[in-house]
mmCIF file of C-alpha atoms in Angstrom:
data_model
loop_
_atom_site.group_PDB
_atom_site.id
_atom_site.type_symbol
_atom_site.label_atom_id
_atom_site.label_comp_id
_atom_site.label_asym_id
_atom_site.label_seq_id
_atom_site.Cartn_x
_atom_site.Cartn_y
_atom_site.Cartn_z
ATOM 1 C CA UNK A 18 -18.973 27.890 10.664
ATOM 2 C CA UNK A 19 -17.384 26.317 7.591
ATOM 3 C CA UNK A 20 -19.294 23.089 7.346
ATOM 4 C CA UNK A 21 -17.077 21.702 4.581
ATOM 5 C CA UNK A 22 -13.984 21.984 6.769
ATOM 6 C CA UNK A 23 -15.827 20.466 9.719
ATOM 7 C CA UNK A 24 -17.064 17.610 7.517
ATOM 8 C CA UNK A 25 -13.581 16.918 6.140
ATOM 9 C CA UNK A 26 -12.154 16.963 9.660
ATOM 10 C CA UNK A 27 -14.837 14.549 10.799
ATOM 11 C CA UNK A 28 -13.962 12.264 7.886
ATOM 12 C CA UNK A 29 -10.352 12.204 9.059
ATOM 13 C CA UNK A 30 -11.499 11.459 12.616
ATOM 14 C CA UNK A 31 -13.661 8.580 11.358
ATOM 15 C CA UNK A 32 -10.737 7.200 9.347
ATOM 16 C CA UNK A 33 -8.546 7.401 12.453
ATOM 17 C CA UNK A 34 -11.126 5.536 14.534
ATOM 18 C CA UNK A 35 -11.350 2.781 11.939
ATOM 19 C CA UNK A 36 -7.546 2.530 11.798
ATOM 20 C CA UNK A 37 -7.406 2.216 15.601
ATOM 21 C CA UNK A 38 -10.030 -0.531 15.519
ATOM 22 C CA UNK A 39 -8.153 -2.426 12.802
ATOM 23 C CA UNK A 40 -4.763 -2.008 14.468
ATOM 24 C CA UNK A 41 -5.987 -2.852 17.965
ATOM 25 C CA UNK A 42 -8.315 -5.773 17.406
ATOM 26 C CA UNK A 43 -7.557 -7.200 13.965
ATOM 27 C CA UNK A 44 -3.769 -6.874 13.632
ATOM 28 C CA UNK A 45 -3.268 -10.638 13.971
ATOM 29 C CA UNK A 46 -5.811 -11.366 11.245
ATOM 30 C CA UNK A 47 -4.273 -8.788 8.921
ATOM 31 C CA UNK A 48 -0.801 -10.199 9.586
ATOM 32 C CA UNK A 49 -2.011 -13.737 8.846
ATOM 33 C CA UNK A 50 -3.730 -12.553 5.666
ATOM 34 C CA UNK A 51 -0.560 -10.832 4.451
ATOM 35 C CA UNK A 52 1.777 -13.567 5.731
ATOM 36 C CA UNK A 53 3.724 -11.260 8.043
ATOM 37 C CA UNK A 54 6.127 -12.391 10.736
ATOM 38 C CA UNK A 55 5.572 -11.636 14.415
ATOM 39 C CA UNK A 56 8.004 -8.715 14.253
ATOM 40 C CA UNK A 57 6.205 -7.312 11.214
ATOM 41 C CA UNK A 58 2.888 -7.726 13.007
ATOM 42 C CA UNK A 59 4.205 -5.651 15.912
ATOM 43 C CA UNK A 60 5.361 -3.012 13.452
ATOM 44 C CA UNK A 61 1.953 -3.055 11.746
ATOM 45 C CA UNK A 62 0.311 -2.425 15.124
ATOM 46 C CA UNK A 63 2.630 0.412 16.119
ATOM 47 C CA UNK A 64 2.454 2.125 12.720
ATOM 48 C CA UNK A 65 -1.328 1.733 12.666
ATOM 49 C CA UNK A 66 -1.687 3.428 16.039
ATOM 50 C CA UNK A 67 0.819 6.152 15.076
ATOM 51 C CA UNK A 68 -0.875 7.020 11.794
ATOM 52 C CA UNK A 69 -4.322 6.859 13.378
ATOM 53 C CA UNK A 70 -3.196 9.372 16.006
ATOM 54 C CA UNK A 71 -1.677 11.626 13.344
ATOM 55 C CA UNK A 72 -4.748 11.509 11.099
ATOM 56 C CA UNK A 73 -7.115 11.949 14.050
ATOM 57 C CA UNK A 74 -5.159 14.936 15.326
ATOM 58 C CA UNK A 75 -5.212 16.536 11.889
ATOM 59 C CA UNK A 76 -8.953 15.904 11.660
ATOM 60 C CA UNK A 77 -9.551 17.459 15.076
ATOM 61 C CA UNK A 78 -7.571 20.576 14.156
ATOM 62 C CA UNK A 79 -9.385 20.840 10.829
ATOM 63 C CA UNK A 80 -12.766 20.517 12.554
ATOM 64 C CA UNK A 81 -11.894 23.172 15.137
ATOM 65 C CA UNK A 82 -10.788 25.596 12.424
ATOM 66 C CA UNK A 83 -13.997 24.842 10.564
ATOM 67 C CA UNK A 84 -15.986 25.816 13.648
ATOM 68 C CA UNK A 85 -13.970 29.019 14.122
ATOM 69 C CA UNK A 86 -13.886 30.343 10.547
ATOM 70 C CA UNK A 87 -16.922 32.104 9.045
ATOM 71 C CA UNK A 88 -19.071 30.107 6.653
ATOM 72 C CA UNK A 89 -19.499 30.430 2.894
ATOM 73 C CA UNK A 90 -22.568 30.320 0.687
ATOM 74 C CA UNK A 91 -21.476 26.849 -0.493
ATOM 75 C CA UNK A 92 -21.816 25.455 3.034
ATOM 76 C CA UNK A 93 -25.609 25.597 3.180
ATOM 77 C CA UNK A 94 -26.130 22.156 1.640
ATOM 78 C CA UNK A 95 -23.525 20.337 3.731
ATOM 79 C CA UNK A 96 -24.962 17.900 6.273
ATOM 80 C CA UNK A 97 -22.926 16.929 9.325
ATOM 81 C CA UNK A 98 -25.351 14.666 11.182
ATOM 82 C CA UNK A 99 -24.838 11.477 9.097
ATOM 83 C CA UNK A 100 -21.077 11.650 9.563
ATOM 84 C CA UNK A 101 -21.500 12.401 13.270
ATOM 85 C CA UNK A 102 -23.703 9.313 13.610
ATOM 86 C CA UNK A 103 -21.066 7.211 11.812
ATOM 87 C CA UNK A 104 -18.421 8.440 14.255
ATOM 88 C CA UNK A 105 -20.648 7.596 17.229
ATOM 89 C CA UNK A 106 -21.282 4.137 15.758
ATOM 90 C CA UNK A 107 -17.530 3.575 15.367
ATOM 91 C CA UNK A 108 -16.931 4.652 18.976
ATOM 92 C CA UNK A 109 -19.648 2.296 20.231
ATOM 93 C CA UNK A 110 -18.201 -0.523 18.094
ATOM 94 C CA UNK A 111 -14.751 0.127 19.591
ATOM 95 C CA UNK A 112 -16.085 -0.116 23.144
ATOM 96 C CA UNK A 113 -18.067 -3.243 22.247
ATOM 97 C CA UNK A 114 -14.896 -4.894 20.935
ATOM 98 C CA UNK A 115 -13.001 -3.741 24.021
ATOM 99 C CA UNK A 116 -15.592 -5.224 26.379
ATOM 100 C CA UNK A 117 -15.723 -8.538 24.516
ATOM 101 C CA UNK A 118 -11.931 -8.783 24.361
ATOM 102 C CA UNK A 119 -11.713 -8.504 28.151
ATOM 103 C CA UNK A 120 -14.024 -11.511 28.565
ATOM 104 C CA UNK A 121 -12.251 -13.739 26.016
ATOM 105 C CA UNK A 122 -10.082 -16.615 27.188
ATOM 106 C CA UNK A 123 -6.384 -16.069 26.453
ATOM 107 C CA UNK A 124 -5.164 -17.374 23.111
ATOM 108 C CA UNK A 125 -2.293 -19.835 22.984
ATOM 109 C CA UNK A 126 0.996 -18.307 21.875
ATOM 110 C CA UNK A 127 2.319 -18.952 18.390
ATOM 111 C CA UNK A 128 5.034 -21.496 17.875
ATOM 112 C CA UNK A 129 8.409 -20.292 16.723
ATOM 113 C CA UNK A 130 9.911 -21.900 13.618
ATOM 114 C CA UNK A 131 11.410 -25.251 14.576
ATOM 115 C CA UNK A 132 9.312 -25.713 17.737
ATOM 116 C CA UNK A 133 7.200 -28.818 18.106
ATOM 117 C CA UNK A 134 4.111 -29.678 20.084
ATOM 118 C CA UNK A 135 4.419 -32.505 22.598
ATOM 119 C CA UNK A 136 1.222 -34.237 23.541
#
């Protein structure tokens, strides 16, 4: 087993999980921070999910090849457990955010430019 390849693949998987969390749950906050329009916010969400899937797929393939290929002498000092625990923490955080988002009351929709609020 090539632990370096497995570790690099796991790093890509962790990055993909973090991108999915940011794109799924914090896209409105990122759009407000950057001053994006609603259309740009939708594009941010779709591109975030797309690139997270691409990076996660690449990380999975890299990890599988790392498991298949024979190891080197340089791989003896590589530790995989800390990164595995980080991935499990990110997965648990994702499901925590998913469960809390299902129990939230719905947010009011944004006003379009030129719309007014009547009280």
